[in-house]
Amino acid sequence: MIRTLPRLLAVLAATLVAVPIAPTMAGAAGGPWLTAAMAAPTPTTPTLTWAVQPANQQGPDGRRWVEHTLDPGQVVTERLAVRNFSDRNAVFSLKAADGYLTDKGRFNMLPSNQNSVDGGTWIKVQDKVTVGPKGTVIVPFTITVPRDARPGDHPAGIAATVTATGGTVAVESRVGFRVMMRVSGTVTASLAVDGLTTTYRHSWNPFSAGTIRVRYTTTNDGSVGVTGTGRVTTDELFGLTEHGARDEVQETLPGGTREVDIRVSGVWALGPLRTTVELTPALLDGDTSGAEIRPSSATVTVWTLPWPQLILAAVIVALFLTLRTTLRRRRRRLERMLADARDEGRAQARESTLVGSPAKEPTE
């Protein structure tokens, strides 16, 4: 054991040298969002942390994001603050891009390798900014609304990015905030229901009703960001009974989608089950003035059979038939035994009569 210990230590040391250690990337303190594309180890550098916030001429003004309602052709000047929390100078690239919501409902902006086609193209900001250790720099940027911009929401984001290279792979880290721009005019709040499917699941207990699972995709085909209130109803017995459930659609920006998965319980599998989804959109700020609200609906029918109940009924019928057959056999056997007993009794009676009668004397 003592002789093998140095060999084990040597193998362990060689393993640690051979395995690369991925670098640590720090996010921004207080930054609304942070994204990074990690692809390969990069050279070890001192940790860089930073924040980007809406600002005025004096510094960060406490806003979480920039939000404006603008007229077509209007130009607005805003400011952002880039704060460097590190102990060294840092050069940041400033970029704007179209904004969107991720599958988890978090705001993000298009990566650098995708071209913006909407609100991200309305923002102009200087390309780079250098911020000293523990320093803050205020940078102006402008928003120019095209004269032919359609009324509604045009989300975008603006961020300060740092790109590090390791080998042949570039790693981009960015911290920024959203810029919510609404063009004045009549807007449309609409959520479409697509891909509606239903699946019925029987209860393991034949005396309990089952559950129908409803799945669909809702798409914001309107011009403003909305939430939605959905009602799902399932009719059985050709509409004689109805079961329902409610669901809330989270914030969805124009062109965005949400996956909805809801269950309706207490449904018996008695033939056709007609399921209807009714969706009503609602503006994020609750102000419906100058807005066109477009509810939507979709219906799908699935045929079901009460298999647990049918199996239970089949088992009961089989037990009943088996019991009836058994009782009939026993009754027939008893009848045969009684008939045999009666025949045997008659035979014994005849035999007794013949044995007991006196013999006649012959006459001369």
mmCIF file of C-alpha atoms in Angstrom:
data_model
loop_
_atom_site.group_PDB
_atom_site.id
_atom_site.type_symbol
_atom_site.label_atom_id
_atom_site.label_comp_id
_atom_site.label_asym_id
_atom_site.label_seq_id
_atom_site.Cartn_x
_atom_site.Cartn_y
_atom_site.Cartn_z
ATOM 1 C CA MET A 1 0.000 0.000 0.000
ATOM 2 C CA ILE A 2 2.827 2.446 0.884
ATOM 3 C CA ARG A 3 4.569 1.724 -2.423
ATOM 4 C CA THR A 4 1.430 2.321 -4.546
ATOM 5 C CA LEU A 5 0.520 5.674 -2.911
ATOM 6 C CA PRO A 6 3.120 7.750 -4.872
ATOM 7 C CA ARG A 7 1.874 6.171 -8.128
ATOM 8 C CA LEU A 8 -1.748 7.100 -7.328
ATOM 9 C CA LEU A 9 -0.761 10.691 -6.543
ATOM 10 C CA ALA A 10 1.156 10.928 -9.827
ATOM 11 C CA VAL A 11 -1.862 9.642 -11.815
ATOM 12 C CA LEU A 12 -4.169 12.123 -10.053
ATOM 13 C CA ALA A 13 -1.831 15.030 -10.781
ATOM 14 C CA ALA A 14 -1.626 14.079 -14.449
ATOM 15 C CA THR A 15 -5.431 13.897 -14.660
ATOM 16 C CA LEU A 16 -5.863 17.385 -13.164
ATOM 17 C CA VAL A 17 -3.367 18.821 -15.619
ATOM 18 C CA ALA A 18 -5.087 17.134 -18.591
ATOM 19 C CA VAL A 19 -8.664 18.258 -17.743
ATOM 20 C CA PRO A 20 -9.331 21.927 -18.659
ATOM 21 C CA ILE A 21 -11.257 24.058 -16.189
ATOM 22 C CA ALA A 22 -13.995 26.197 -17.721
ATOM 23 C CA PRO A 23 -13.793 29.899 -16.891
ATOM 24 C CA THR A 24 -16.343 31.682 -14.724
ATOM 25 C CA MET A 25 -18.486 34.392 -16.272
ATOM 26 C CA ALA A 26 -20.060 36.834 -13.836
ATOM 27 C CA GLY A 27 -23.356 38.516 -14.483
ATOM 28 C CA ALA A 28 -24.283 42.088 -13.797
ATOM 29 C CA ALA A 29 -25.342 43.152 -10.370
ATOM 30 C CA GLY A 30 -28.879 44.414 -10.692
ATOM 31 C CA GLY A 31 -28.995 43.882 -14.457
ATOM 32 C CA PRO A 32 -32.462 43.071 -15.858
ATOM 33 C CA TRP A 33 -31.130 40.181 -17.910
ATOM 34 C CA LEU A 34 -27.892 38.518 -18.877
ATOM 35 C CA THR A 35 -27.179 36.228 -21.804
ATOM 36 C CA ALA A 36 -24.054 34.420 -22.859
ATOM 37 C CA ALA A 37 -23.027 31.902 -25.503
ATOM 38 C CA MET A 38 -20.532 29.548 -23.853
ATOM 39 C CA ALA A 39 -18.809 27.293 -26.369
ATOM 40 C CA ALA A 40 -15.214 26.680 -25.317
ATOM 41 C CA PRO A 41 -12.754 27.512 -22.511
ATOM 42 C CA THR A 42 -11.260 30.991 -22.702
ATOM 43 C CA PRO A 43 -8.002 32.304 -21.227
ATOM 44 C CA THR A 44 -8.215 33.026 -17.533
ATOM 45 C CA THR A 45 -8.906 36.741 -16.940
ATOM 46 C CA PRO A 46 -9.955 38.775 -13.902
ATOM 47 C CA THR A 47 -13.699 38.646 -13.294
ATOM 48 C CA LEU A 48 -15.621 41.395 -15.101
ATOM 49 C CA THR A 49 -19.009 42.475 -13.774
ATOM 50 C CA TRP A 50 -21.167 45.286 -15.084
ATOM 51 C CA ALA A 51 -24.693 46.672 -15.258
ATOM 52 C CA VAL A 52 -26.690 48.583 -17.861
ATOM 53 C CA GLN A 53 -29.674 50.665 -16.742
ATOM 54 C CA PRO A 54 -31.957 53.422 -18.045
ATOM 55 C CA ALA A 55 -30.610 56.782 -16.934
ATOM 56 C CA ASN A 56 -30.871 60.552 -17.059
ATOM 57 C CA GLN A 57 -28.026 63.044 -17.282
ATOM 58 C CA GLN A 58 -27.058 62.424 -13.639
ATOM 59 C CA GLY A 59 -27.030 58.629 -13.681
ATOM 60 C CA PRO A 60 -29.380 55.628 -13.284
ATOM 61 C CA ASP A 61 -32.904 56.931 -12.683
ATOM 62 C CA GLY A 62 -34.511 53.814 -11.120
ATOM 63 C CA ARG A 63 -36.459 52.637 -14.174
ATOM 64 C CA ARG A 64 -36.313 48.931 -14.934
ATOM 65 C CA TRP A 65 -36.786 49.523 -18.659
ATOM 66 C CA VAL A 66 -37.594 52.291 -21.141
ATOM 67 C CA GLU A 67 -41.219 52.575 -22.250
ATOM 68 C CA HIS A 68 -42.739 55.079 -24.672
ATOM 69 C CA THR A 69 -45.898 55.621 -26.705
ATOM 70 C CA LEU A 70 -44.800 57.382 -29.873
ATOM 71 C CA ASP A 71 -46.302 58.783 -33.042
ATOM 72 C CA PRO A 72 -45.080 57.693 -36.485
ATOM 73 C CA GLY A 73 -42.035 59.759 -37.416
ATOM 74 C CA GLN A 74 -41.350 60.861 -33.826
ATOM 75 C CA VAL A 75 -37.768 61.004 -32.517
ATOM 76 C CA VAL A 76 -36.921 60.590 -28.815
ATOM 77 C CA THR A 77 -33.547 60.863 -27.075
ATOM 78 C CA GLU A 78 -32.912 58.586 -24.093
ATOM 79 C CA ARG A 79 -29.888 57.692 -21.985
ATOM 80 C CA LEU A 80 -28.374 54.592 -20.481
ATOM 81 C CA ALA A 81 -25.756 54.095 -17.777
ATOM 82 C CA VAL A 82 -22.993 51.520 -18.126
ATOM 83 C CA ARG A 83 -21.533 50.692 -14.713
ATOM 84 C CA ASN A 84 -18.249 48.831 -14.349
ATOM 85 C CA PHE A 85 -17.916 47.088 -10.968
ATOM 86 C CA SER A 86 -14.492 45.644 -11.776
ATOM 87 C CA ASP A 87 -11.010 46.847 -10.828
ATOM 88 C CA ARG A 88 -9.842 47.387 -14.410
ATOM 89 C CA ASN A 89 -10.823 49.319 -17.500
ATOM 90 C CA ALA A 90 -13.392 47.652 -19.733
ATOM 91 C CA VAL A 91 -14.484 48.297 -23.285
ATOM 92 C CA PHE A 92 -18.116 47.425 -24.030
ATOM 93 C CA SER A 93 -19.900 47.146 -27.356
ATOM 94 C CA LEU A 94 -23.361 48.702 -27.347
ATOM 95 C CA LYS A 95 -25.994 46.923 -29.418
ATOM 96 C CA ALA A 96 -29.759 47.127 -29.973
ATOM 97 C CA ALA A 97 -31.955 44.361 -31.354
ATOM 98 C CA ASP A 98 -35.545 43.161 -31.600
ATOM 99 C CA GLY A 99 -36.929 41.835 -28.326
ATOM 100 C CA TYR A 100 -38.911 38.688 -27.599
ATOM 101 C CA LEU A 101 -40.016 36.477 -24.706
ATOM 102 C CA THR A 102 -38.423 33.086 -24.127
ATOM 103 C CA ASP A 103 -40.396 29.889 -23.520
ATOM 104 C CA LYS A 104 -40.154 30.604 -19.788
ATOM 105 C CA GLY A 105 -41.526 34.114 -20.197
ATOM 106 C CA ARG A 106 -38.231 35.981 -19.766
ATOM 107 C CA PHE A 107 -37.388 38.933 -21.980
ATOM 108 C CA ASN A 108 -34.442 38.630 -24.344
ATOM 109 C CA MET A 109 -33.138 40.207 -27.559
ATOM 110 C CA LEU A 110 -31.976 38.627 -30.781
ATOM 111 C CA PRO A 111 -28.360 37.436 -30.820
ATOM 112 C CA SER A 112 -25.746 39.279 -32.850
ATOM 113 C CA ASN A 113 -25.884 36.765 -35.702
ATOM 114 C CA GLN A 114 -29.572 37.514 -36.402
ATOM 115 C CA ASN A 115 -30.732 40.681 -38.118
ATOM 116 C CA SER A 116 -33.434 42.803 -36.524
ATOM 117 C CA VAL A 117 -36.410 43.805 -38.650
ATOM 118 C CA ASP A 118 -38.581 45.808 -36.235
ATOM 119 C CA GLY A 119 -38.042 47.896 -33.107
ATOM 120 C CA GLY A 120 -34.368 47.016 -32.823
ATOM 121 C CA THR A 121 -33.671 48.956 -36.032
ATOM 122 C CA TRP A 122 -35.234 52.110 -34.597
ATOM 123 C CA ILE A 123 -32.564 52.520 -31.894
ATOM 124 C CA LYS A 124 -29.256 54.223 -32.646
ATOM 125 C CA VAL A 125 -26.412 54.196 -30.120
ATOM 126 C CA GLN A 126 -22.644 54.560 -30.310
ATOM 127 C CA ASP A 127 -20.758 51.372 -31.063
ATOM 128 C CA LYS A 128 -18.399 51.231 -28.057
ATOM 129 C CA VAL A 129 -17.828 52.782 -24.659
ATOM 130 C CA THR A 130 -14.859 52.554 -22.304
ATOM 131 C CA VAL A 131 -15.590 52.546 -18.579
ATOM 132 C CA GLY A 132 -12.896 52.880 -15.929
ATOM 133 C CA PRO A 133 -12.592 50.794 -12.743
ATOM 134 C CA LYS A 134 -15.658 51.238 -10.510
ATOM 135 C CA GLY A 135 -16.868 53.853 -12.986
ATOM 136 C CA THR A 136 -20.117 54.827 -14.678
ATOM 137 C CA VAL A 137 -20.579 56.337 -18.113
ATOM 138 C CA ILE A 138 -23.809 57.912 -19.369
ATOM 139 C CA VAL A 139 -24.489 57.211 -23.050
ATOM 140 C CA PRO A 140 -27.304 58.828 -25.080
ATOM 141 C CA PHE A 141 -29.296 56.910 -27.666
ATOM 142 C CA THR A 142 -32.134 57.879 -29.971
ATOM 143 C CA ILE A 143 -35.383 56.209 -30.977
ATOM 144 C CA THR A 144 -36.661 57.109 -34.446
ATOM 145 C CA VAL A 145 -40.088 55.774 -35.363
ATOM 146 C CA PRO A 146 -40.618 55.181 -39.119
ATOM 147 C CA ARG A 147 -43.406 57.238 -40.626
ATOM 148 C CA ASP A 148 -45.108 54.086 -41.914
ATOM 149 C CA ALA A 149 -44.846 52.166 -38.616
ATOM 150 C CA ARG A 150 -48.003 50.227 -37.815
ATOM 151 C CA PRO A 151 -49.798 50.999 -34.544
ATOM 152 C CA GLY A 152 -48.964 48.625 -31.732
ATOM 153 C CA ASP A 153 -46.023 47.274 -29.745
ATOM 154 C CA HIS A 154 -42.507 47.030 -31.151
ATOM 155 C CA PRO A 155 -40.321 45.549 -28.375
ATOM 156 C CA ALA A 156 -36.564 45.839 -28.471
ATOM 157 C CA GLY A 157 -33.568 45.543 -26.194
ATOM 158 C CA ILE A 158 -30.300 47.400 -25.760
ATOM 159 C CA ALA A 159 -27.229 45.859 -24.174
ATOM 160 C CA ALA A 160 -23.554 46.297 -23.397
ATOM 161 C CA THR A 161 -21.590 43.273 -24.581
ATOM 162 C CA VAL A 162 -18.133 41.852 -24.065
ATOM 163 C CA THR A 163 -16.662 39.304 -26.458
ATOM 164 C CA ALA A 164 -13.834 36.987 -25.441
ATOM 165 C CA THR A 165 -12.063 34.614 -27.795
ATOM 166 C CA GLY A 166 -10.667 31.246 -26.879
ATOM 167 C CA GLY A 167 -9.054 29.391 -29.753
ATOM 168 C CA THR A 168 -11.387 29.630 -32.736
ATOM 169 C CA VAL A 169 -14.571 30.261 -30.728
ATOM 170 C CA ALA A 170 -15.911 33.647 -29.598
ATOM 171 C CA VAL A 171 -17.903 33.986 -26.387
ATOM 172 C CA GLU A 172 -20.304 36.930 -26.179
ATOM 173 C CA SER A 173 -21.665 38.092 -22.823
ATOM 174 C CA ARG A 174 -24.264 40.827 -22.675
ATOM 175 C CA VAL A 175 -26.265 42.713 -20.078
ATOM 176 C CA GLY A 176 -29.127 45.024 -20.957
ATOM 177 C CA PHE A 177 -32.714 46.136 -20.540
ATOM 178 C CA ARG A 178 -35.852 46.160 -22.636
ATOM 179 C CA VAL A 179 -37.098 49.120 -24.666
ATOM 180 C CA MET A 180 -40.859 48.918 -25.065
ATOM 181 C CA MET A 181 -42.160 51.116 -27.871
ATOM 182 C CA ARG A 182 -45.831 51.468 -28.781
ATOM 183 C CA VAL A 183 -46.874 53.338 -31.896
ATOM 184 C CA SER A 184 -50.057 55.322 -31.348
ATOM 185 C CA GLY A 185 -53.250 54.450 -33.197
ATOM 186 C CA THR A 186 -55.886 51.738 -33.088
ATOM 187 C CA VAL A 187 -54.333 48.515 -31.846
ATOM 188 C CA THR A 188 -55.545 44.917 -31.976
ATOM 189 C CA ALA A 189 -55.474 42.504 -29.040
ATOM 190 C CA SER A 190 -55.793 38.973 -30.337
ATOM 191 C CA LEU A 191 -54.741 35.457 -29.350
ATOM 192 C CA ALA A 192 -55.292 32.647 -31.843
ATOM 193 C CA VAL A 193 -55.800 29.018 -30.779
ATOM 194 C CA ASP A 194 -53.844 26.518 -32.874
ATOM 195 C CA GLY A 195 -53.157 22.785 -32.715
ATOM 196 C CA LEU A 196 -55.960 21.944 -30.284
ATOM 197 C CA THR A 197 -55.780 18.286 -29.199
ATOM 198 C CA THR A 198 -57.506 16.316 -26.446
ATOM 199 C CA THR A 199 -56.615 13.021 -24.787
ATOM 200 C CA TYR A 200 -58.923 11.119 -22.453
ATOM 201 C CA ARG A 201 -57.466 9.235 -19.499
ATOM 202 C CA HIS A 202 -59.650 6.738 -17.647
ATOM 203 C CA SER A 203 -59.628 6.481 -13.884
ATOM 204 C CA TRP A 204 -58.281 3.254 -12.430
ATOM 205 C CA ASN A 205 -61.415 3.212 -10.270
ATOM 206 C CA PRO A 206 -64.403 2.182 -12.439
ATOM 207 C CA PHE A 207 -66.701 4.100 -10.083
ATOM 208 C CA SER A 208 -64.835 7.387 -10.701
ATOM 209 C CA ALA A 209 -64.865 9.634 -13.754
ATOM 210 C CA GLY A 210 -61.767 10.230 -15.846
ATOM 211 C CA THR A 211 -59.827 13.296 -16.958
ATOM 212 C CA ILE A 212 -59.455 14.895 -20.355
ATOM 213 C CA ARG A 213 -56.129 16.577 -21.161
ATOM 214 C CA VAL A 214 -56.346 19.622 -23.401
ATOM 215 C CA ARG A 215 -53.287 20.995 -25.210
ATOM 216 C CA TYR A 216 -53.032 23.864 -27.655
ATOM 217 C CA THR A 217 -50.744 26.667 -28.821
ATOM 218 C CA THR A 218 -51.808 30.274 -28.542
ATOM 219 C CA THR A 219 -50.255 32.804 -30.900
ATOM 220 C CA ASN A 220 -50.371 36.553 -30.474
ATOM 221 C CA ASP A 221 -51.530 37.564 -33.941
ATOM 222 C CA GLY A 222 -52.454 41.054 -32.798
ATOM 223 C CA SER A 223 -50.376 44.226 -32.597
ATOM 224 C CA VAL A 224 -49.865 44.609 -28.832
ATOM 225 C CA GLY A 225 -48.595 42.490 -25.957
ATOM 226 C CA VAL A 226 -51.402 40.756 -24.088
ATOM 227 C CA THR A 227 -52.297 38.209 -21.484
ATOM 228 C CA GLY A 228 -55.304 35.940 -21.854
ATOM 229 C CA THR A 229 -58.070 34.226 -19.936
ATOM 230 C CA GLY A 230 -59.069 30.853 -21.294
ATOM 231 C CA ARG A 231 -62.122 28.725 -20.574
ATOM 232 C CA VAL A 232 -62.168 25.060 -21.513
ATOM 233 C CA THR A 233 -65.474 23.167 -21.570
ATOM 234 C CA THR A 234 -66.104 19.499 -22.318
ATOM 235 C CA ASP A 235 -69.613 18.253 -23.190
ATOM 236 C CA GLU A 236 -70.646 14.631 -22.794
ATOM 237 C CA LEU A 237 -73.839 12.691 -23.483
ATOM 238 C CA PHE A 238 -74.403 14.917 -26.551
ATOM 239 C CA GLY A 239 -74.395 18.104 -24.503
ATOM 240 C CA LEU A 240 -76.521 16.925 -21.583
ATOM 241 C CA THR A 241 -73.680 17.465 -19.093
ATOM 242 C CA GLU A 242 -70.757 19.890 -19.153
ATOM 243 C CA HIS A 243 -67.458 20.163 -17.310
ATOM 244 C CA GLY A 244 -65.131 23.147 -17.374
ATOM 245 C CA ALA A 245 -61.773 24.562 -16.298
ATOM 246 C CA ARG A 246 -60.004 27.912 -16.559
ATOM 247 C CA ASP A 247 -56.483 28.778 -17.569
ATOM 248 C CA GLU A 248 -54.407 31.953 -17.731
ATOM 249 C CA VAL A 249 -52.180 32.735 -20.692
ATOM 250 C CA GLN A 250 -49.058 34.590 -19.586
ATOM 251 C CA GLU A 251 -47.709 37.715 -21.250
ATOM 252 C CA THR A 252 -47.253 37.227 -24.985
ATOM 253 C CA LEU A 253 -45.708 39.784 -27.318
ATOM 254 C CA PRO A 254 -46.840 40.253 -30.940
ATOM 255 C CA GLY A 255 -45.816 37.215 -32.958
ATOM 256 C CA GLY A 256 -45.018 35.215 -29.825
ATOM 257 C CA THR A 257 -46.490 31.855 -28.861
ATOM 258 C CA ARG A 258 -47.369 30.009 -25.658
ATOM 259 C CA GLU A 259 -47.969 26.321 -25.043
ATOM 260 C CA VAL A 260 -51.054 25.613 -22.912
ATOM 261 C CA ASP A 261 -51.690 22.317 -21.126
ATOM 262 C CA ILE A 262 -54.805 21.990 -18.963
ATOM 263 C CA ARG A 263 -56.889 19.132 -17.550
ATOM 264 C CA VAL A 264 -60.647 18.849 -17.097
ATOM 265 C CA SER A 265 -61.666 16.314 -14.464
ATOM 266 C CA GLY A 266 -64.931 14.557 -13.689
ATOM 267 C CA VAL A 267 -65.576 13.492 -17.288
ATOM 268 C CA TRP A 268 -67.138 10.107 -18.071
ATOM 269 C CA ALA A 269 -66.187 8.309 -21.278
ATOM 270 C CA LEU A 270 -69.631 8.013 -22.780
ATOM 271 C CA GLY A 271 -69.177 8.356 -26.510
ATOM 272 C CA PRO A 272 -68.245 11.678 -28.149
ATOM 273 C CA LEU A 273 -66.565 14.300 -25.942
ATOM 274 C CA ARG A 274 -66.761 17.770 -27.460
ATOM 275 C CA THR A 275 -64.141 20.159 -26.077
ATOM 276 C CA THR A 276 -64.184 23.906 -26.746
ATOM 277 C CA VAL A 277 -61.500 26.463 -25.886
ATOM 278 C CA GLU A 278 -62.569 30.109 -25.624
ATOM 279 C CA LEU A 279 -59.762 32.649 -25.261
ATOM 280 C CA THR A 280 -60.161 36.328 -24.403
ATOM 281 C CA PRO A 281 -57.077 38.585 -24.628
ATOM 282 C CA ALA A 282 -56.403 41.473 -22.252
ATOM 283 C CA LEU A 283 -54.022 44.398 -22.661
ATOM 284 C CA LEU A 284 -51.111 44.490 -20.238
ATOM 285 C CA ASP A 285 -52.001 47.933 -18.896
ATOM 286 C CA GLY A 286 -55.727 47.174 -18.807
ATOM 287 C CA ASP A 287 -56.550 50.218 -20.941
ATOM 288 C CA THR A 288 -58.904 49.096 -23.715
ATOM 289 C CA SER A 289 -59.543 52.563 -25.145
ATOM 290 C CA GLY A 290 -58.606 52.628 -28.807
ATOM 291 C CA ALA A 291 -58.127 48.854 -28.840
ATOM 292 C CA GLU A 292 -59.948 46.163 -30.770
ATOM 293 C CA ILE A 293 -60.382 43.012 -28.673
ATOM 294 C CA ARG A 294 -60.682 39.792 -30.674
ATOM 295 C CA PRO A 295 -61.725 36.697 -28.716
ATOM 296 C CA SER A 296 -61.037 33.346 -30.348
ATOM 297 C CA SER A 297 -62.241 29.783 -29.970
ATOM 298 C CA ALA A 298 -61.615 26.290 -31.259
ATOM 299 C CA THR A 299 -63.438 22.964 -30.888
ATOM 300 C CA VAL A 300 -62.382 19.339 -31.178
ATOM 301 C CA THR A 301 -64.296 16.086 -30.614
ATOM 302 C CA VAL A 302 -62.855 12.774 -29.455
ATOM 303 C CA TRP A 303 -64.741 9.475 -29.187
ATOM 304 C CA THR A 304 -64.323 7.460 -25.994
ATOM 305 C CA LEU A 305 -65.685 4.264 -24.497
ATOM 306 C CA PRO A 306 -66.018 3.492 -20.759
ATOM 307 C CA TRP A 307 -63.604 0.576 -20.837
ATOM 308 C CA PRO A 308 -63.227 0.168 -17.041
ATOM 309 C CA GLN A 309 -67.002 0.178 -16.615
ATOM 310 C CA LEU A 310 -67.480 -2.204 -19.561
ATOM 311 C CA ILE A 311 -64.876 -4.568 -18.140
ATOM 312 C CA LEU A 312 -66.542 -4.393 -14.729
ATOM 313 C CA ALA A 313 -69.948 -5.079 -16.331
ATOM 314 C CA ALA A 314 -68.477 -7.994 -18.274
ATOM 315 C CA VAL A 315 -66.996 -9.437 -15.078
ATOM 316 C CA ILE A 316 -70.340 -9.047 -13.265
ATOM 317 C CA VAL A 317 -72.218 -10.715 -16.149
ATOM 318 C CA ALA A 318 -69.662 -13.536 -16.267
ATOM 319 C CA LEU A 319 -69.987 -14.061 -12.505
ATOM 320 C CA PHE A 320 -73.780 -14.013 -12.787
ATOM 321 C CA LEU A 321 -73.779 -16.547 -15.624
ATOM 322 C CA THR A 322 -71.315 -18.769 -13.780
ATOM 323 C CA LEU A 323 -73.395 -18.616 -10.605
ATOM 324 C CA ARG A 324 -76.627 -19.340 -12.487
ATOM 325 C CA THR A 325 -75.033 -22.272 -14.327
ATOM 326 C CA THR A 326 -73.663 -23.649 -11.051
ATOM 327 C CA LEU A 327 -77.063 -23.338 -9.346
ATOM 328 C CA ARG A 328 -78.808 -25.034 -12.259
ATOM 329 C CA ARG A 329 -76.357 -27.918 -12.194
ATOM 330 C CA ARG A 330 -76.824 -28.328 -8.457
ATOM 331 C CA ARG A 331 -80.611 -28.245 -8.816
ATOM 332 C CA ARG A 332 -80.534 -30.814 -11.596
ATOM 333 C CA ARG A 333 -78.215 -33.015 -9.577
ATOM 334 C CA LEU A 334 -80.536 -32.741 -6.586
ATOM 335 C CA GLU A 335 -83.548 -33.550 -8.777
ATOM 336 C CA ARG A 336 -81.748 -36.628 -10.147
ATOM 337 C CA MET A 337 -80.817 -37.707 -6.616
ATOM 338 C CA LEU A 338 -84.456 -37.299 -5.490
ATOM 339 C CA ALA A 339 -85.726 -39.185 -8.525
ATOM 340 C CA ASP A 340 -83.231 -41.985 -7.913
ATOM 341 C CA ALA A 341 -84.271 -42.105 -4.284
ATOM 342 C CA ARG A 342 -87.971 -42.368 -5.228
ATOM 343 C CA ASP A 343 -87.274 -45.116 -7.762
ATOM 344 C CA GLU A 344 -85.201 -46.969 -5.243
ATOM 345 C CA GLY A 345 -87.988 -46.656 -2.674
ATOM 346 C CA ARG A 346 -90.586 -47.992 -5.083
ATOM 347 C CA ALA A 347 -88.354 -50.920 -5.986
ATOM 348 C CA GLN A 348 -87.801 -51.784 -2.338
ATOM 349 C CA ALA A 349 -91.553 -51.569 -1.677
ATOM 350 C CA ARG A 350 -92.367 -53.973 -4.493
ATOM 351 C CA GLU A 351 -89.707 -56.379 -3.289
ATOM 352 C CA SER A 352 -91.068 -56.290 0.264
ATOM 353 C CA THR A 353 -94.594 -56.987 -0.967
ATOM 354 C CA LEU A 354 -93.501 -60.058 -2.875
ATOM 355 C CA VAL A 355 -91.504 -61.483 0.023
ATOM 356 C CA GLY A 356 -94.203 -60.943 2.661
ATOM 357 C CA SER A 357 -97.266 -62.563 0.904
ATOM 358 C CA PRO A 358 -98.258 -66.228 2.232
ATOM 359 C CA ALA A 359 -97.814 -69.193 -0.095
ATOM 360 C CA LYS A 360 -101.045 -71.033 -1.224
ATOM 361 C CA GLU A 361 -101.472 -74.834 -0.485
ATOM 362 C CA PRO A 362 -102.071 -76.982 -3.510
ATOM 363 C CA THR A 363 -105.669 -78.463 -3.641
ATOM 364 C CA GLU A 364 -106.537 -82.084 -4.384
#
